[in-house]
Structure formats: C-alpha cells, structure tokens
Coordinates of C-alpha atoms in Angstrom, one line a residue:
A1 CA -40.4 92.1 125.9
K2 CA -40.2 88.3 126.8
L3 CA -37.2 88.6 129.0
I4 CA -35.0 85.3 129.9
F5 CA -32.7 84.7 132.4
Y6 CA -30.2 81.5 132.2
Y7 CA -27.7 80.8 135.3
S8 CA -25.8 77.8 135.5
S9 CA -23.2 77.3 138.6
H10 CA -22.9 77.5 142.1
G11 CA -25.3 78.5 145.0
L12 CA -25.0 78.8 148.5
P13 CA -27.2 79.5 151.2
D14 CA -26.3 83.4 153.5
E15 CA -25.6 81.8 157.1
K16 CA -26.5 85.0 158.7
T17 CA -30.3 85.3 156.0
K18 CA -30.9 81.4 155.4
S19 CA -31.2 83.3 152.1
P20 CA -30.5 81.3 148.6
V21 CA -27.7 84.0 146.9
I22 CA -26.2 82.3 142.9
I23 CA -22.0 82.5 143.8
P24 CA -20.7 83.6 139.8
V25 CA -17.0 82.3 139.3
D26 CA -15.6 85.1 140.5
V27 CA -17.3 85.0 144.1
A28 CA -15.4 83.1 146.0
A29 CA -17.6 80.6 148.9
N30 CA -16.0 82.4 152.2
N31 CA -17.5 85.8 150.6
V32 CA -20.9 85.1 150.0
E33 CA -21.8 88.0 151.2
Y34 CA -20.3 89.2 147.6
G35 CA -23.1 86.7 145.5
I36 CA -26.0 88.1 144.2
Q37 CA -29.3 87.5 146.5
L38 CA -31.8 85.8 145.1
F39 CA -34.4 88.3 145.7
D40 CA -32.4 90.8 144.6
A41 CA -32.0 88.8 140.6
Y42 CA -36.5 87.8 140.8
H43 CA -36.5 91.8 141.8
S44 CA -34.3 93.4 138.8
L45 CA -35.5 90.8 136.4
I46 CA -39.3 92.7 137.6
E47 CA -37.9 95.8 137.9
H48 CA -39.1 97.5 134.2
P49 CA -42.3 96.3 132.1
S50 CA -41.9 92.9 130.8
R51 CA -44.3 90.9 128.7
Q52 CA -43.4 87.8 130.7
V53 CA -40.3 87.0 132.6
T54 CA -38.4 83.7 132.8
V55 CA -35.6 82.3 134.9
F56 CA -33.5 79.1 133.9
L57 CA -31.6 78.3 137.2
D58 CA -29.5 75.5 137.4
A59 CA -27.5 75.7 140.7
C60 CA -29.0 74.5 143.9
F61 CA -28.5 76.1 147.3
S62 CA -27.9 72.9 149.4
G63 CA -24.7 74.0 150.2
G64 CA -22.7 71.1 148.1
G65 CA -21.3 71.9 144.8
R66 CA -21.4 69.4 141.8
N67 CA -18.1 68.2 142.4
H68 CA -18.2 69.3 146.7
G69 CA -15.8 71.5 146.7
L70 CA -18.3 74.1 148.2
L71 CA -19.3 73.8 150.9
S72 CA -21.2 75.6 153.8
K73 CA -20.0 76.1 156.8
K74 CA -22.2 74.5 159.2
G75 CA -24.8 72.3 157.0
I76 CA -27.7 75.3 156.2
K77 CA -30.1 73.9 154.1
V78 CA -32.1 76.4 152.3
K79 CA -35.7 76.2 151.3
V80 CA -36.3 78.9 148.0
N81 CA -39.1 81.3 149.5
K82 CA -41.8 80.7 146.9
N83 CA -43.4 84.2 147.2
V84 CA -40.6 86.3 145.8
I85 CA -41.5 85.5 142.6
L86 CA -43.7 88.9 141.2
G87 CA -45.0 90.0 138.0
N88 CA -44.6 88.3 135.0
M89 CA -42.5 85.6 136.3
V90 CA -42.2 81.7 136.3
V91 CA -38.7 80.5 137.1
F92 CA -38.4 76.5 135.9
S93 CA -35.3 75.7 138.6
S94 CA -32.7 72.3 138.3
S95 CA -34.0 70.8 141.4
S96 CA -35.5 70.9 144.8
A97 CA -35.0 72.3 148.8
E98 CA -32.0 70.8 149.7
E99 CA -30.5 68.7 146.7
T100 CA -27.5 69.1 144.6
S101 CA -27.7 69.7 141.0
S102 CA -25.6 67.2 139.3
V103 CA -23.1 67.1 136.3
F104 CA -24.7 65.3 133.8
G105 CA -21.5 62.6 132.6
A106 CA -19.7 63.7 129.7
S107 CA -21.7 66.3 128.6
R108 CA -20.1 68.8 131.3
H109 CA -23.5 69.8 132.1
G110 CA -25.7 69.7 134.2
Y111 CA -28.4 67.3 133.9
F112 CA -30.8 69.9 134.0
T113 CA -29.3 72.6 131.0
Y114 CA -28.5 68.5 129.2
F115 CA -32.1 68.1 129.1
L116 CA -33.4 72.5 128.5
L117 CA -31.1 72.0 125.6
K118 CA -31.6 68.9 124.0
K119 CA -36.2 70.1 124.4
L120 CA -34.9 73.3 122.7
K121 CA -32.8 71.9 119.8
E122 CA -35.9 69.0 119.3
T123 CA -38.5 72.1 119.2
G124 CA -37.0 74.6 117.7
G125 CA -37.9 76.4 120.9
K126 CA -41.4 75.5 119.5
V127 CA -42.7 74.5 123.3
D128 CA -45.1 75.7 125.6
Y129 CA -43.9 75.9 129.2
D130 CA -46.5 73.4 130.5
E131 CA -44.8 70.9 128.0
L132 CA -40.8 72.0 128.9
G133 CA -41.6 72.0 132.9
D134 CA -43.0 68.6 132.3
Y135 CA -40.6 66.8 130.1
L136 CA -37.4 68.4 132.6
I137 CA -39.4 67.4 135.7
N138 CA -39.6 63.7 133.9
S139 CA -36.1 63.9 132.4
V140 CA -34.0 65.4 135.0
N141 CA -35.5 62.5 137.9
Q142 CA -35.0 59.6 136.4
E143 CA -31.7 59.6 134.6
P144 CA -30.1 61.6 137.8
A145 CA -31.8 58.1 139.8
L146 CA -30.5 55.0 137.4
N147 CA -26.2 56.8 139.6
G148 CA -28.3 57.0 142.7
I149 CA -28.5 60.5 142.6
I150 CA -32.0 62.6 143.3
Q151 CA -32.7 65.5 141.4
T152 CA -36.4 67.0 141.2
P153 CA -36.5 69.9 138.8
E154 CA -39.6 72.8 139.9
V155 CA -42.0 74.8 137.7
N156 CA -41.8 77.9 140.0
F157 CA -44.3 81.1 138.8
S158 CA -45.5 84.7 139.9
Q159 CA -49.4 84.5 140.9
K160 CA -50.7 86.8 138.8
V161 CA -49.8 84.2 136.3
A162 CA -51.0 81.8 137.8
D163 CA -53.5 80.9 135.1
D164 CA -51.5 81.9 131.8
W165 CA -48.1 80.6 132.3
K166 CA -48.7 77.1 131.6
K167 CA -49.5 78.2 127.4
W168 CA -45.9 80.4 127.0
E169 CA -43.5 79.3 124.9
L170 CA -40.0 80.3 124.4
K171 CA -40.4 81.4 120.5

C-alpha cells in the first residue's frame, strides 16, 4: 500500500530532549509532553510494510506559532534530525530548521498547504515527487518573501529510497 500522512498544526521543541513534537489541537503548548514525538510518529508509519510512505508536514518546530500564540519558554530551537527518516519514507516539510511556517492570507491555509493543494488540483495528483518538491520549495519560498517572511520547505527521504523517491507519484 501507499501511505500518506498529512499534518497541519503546531509543532514545538521538547525542552528536555530538544526533540521536535507535534502538538495536536487538544494539547496545550505548556503540556508538550502530551504531544507526539515526531520520531515516534515516523516510526509508527513504517511499523508495517508498505510500498511508500509520504509525509506532508505543515508545521514548524521553532517554538513560534502561526499567530505567535505558541512560544517556547526558553527560546529553544530544534533542527530536525533527518536520520530518523527510515523505511520507504519521504517527508515534505513546510519550513527549514528554525523558520516559522506562515499562513497565506485569506486562504487560512499555511503557504505550504495552499501550494500543495493547488498543485494537486492542477495535476489531479499525477505529479512526480521531484516536480512536486521543486514546486513547493520555489512557490513557498517566493510567496512569503513578498511579505518579508523567510520560509523554505524541504524534502527529506530515507537512504533506502534515495535513488527512487523522485519518480514516485501520489496517484
């Protein structure tokens, strides 16, 4: 099977472990221990055999929320360890390192989600991952820059699929 995991919300750094944590809507920023460790989410996604695992992650782990509602207490910044991407996994993330993932005006989507949905609509899902990655990186990097925002999406993948992931398609 092909497995697709899409997450759009907040992420925060765990102050103790300095690991990235995804924060579902029912978890308060001051209770990060009730969030989901990104490593645990990735591990669960590859627990059972699959042909390909695709993660779309419209969240940042800088400690700042889209509306600055979440702020880490000590300003901890987390650089996601790309070595935790295992199995047949490719991760498209909305921002790099210490950047914040921003909202695209009236669309009420993050820039990443907006351009992801736009490309999927235009292509009917028949787009290879190389083209999708290039499109997301270029579009999401350019559009927020018009408002003085730096946001650089990334595509990361496990070593197991290093030679193949670019040819994958969603459909």
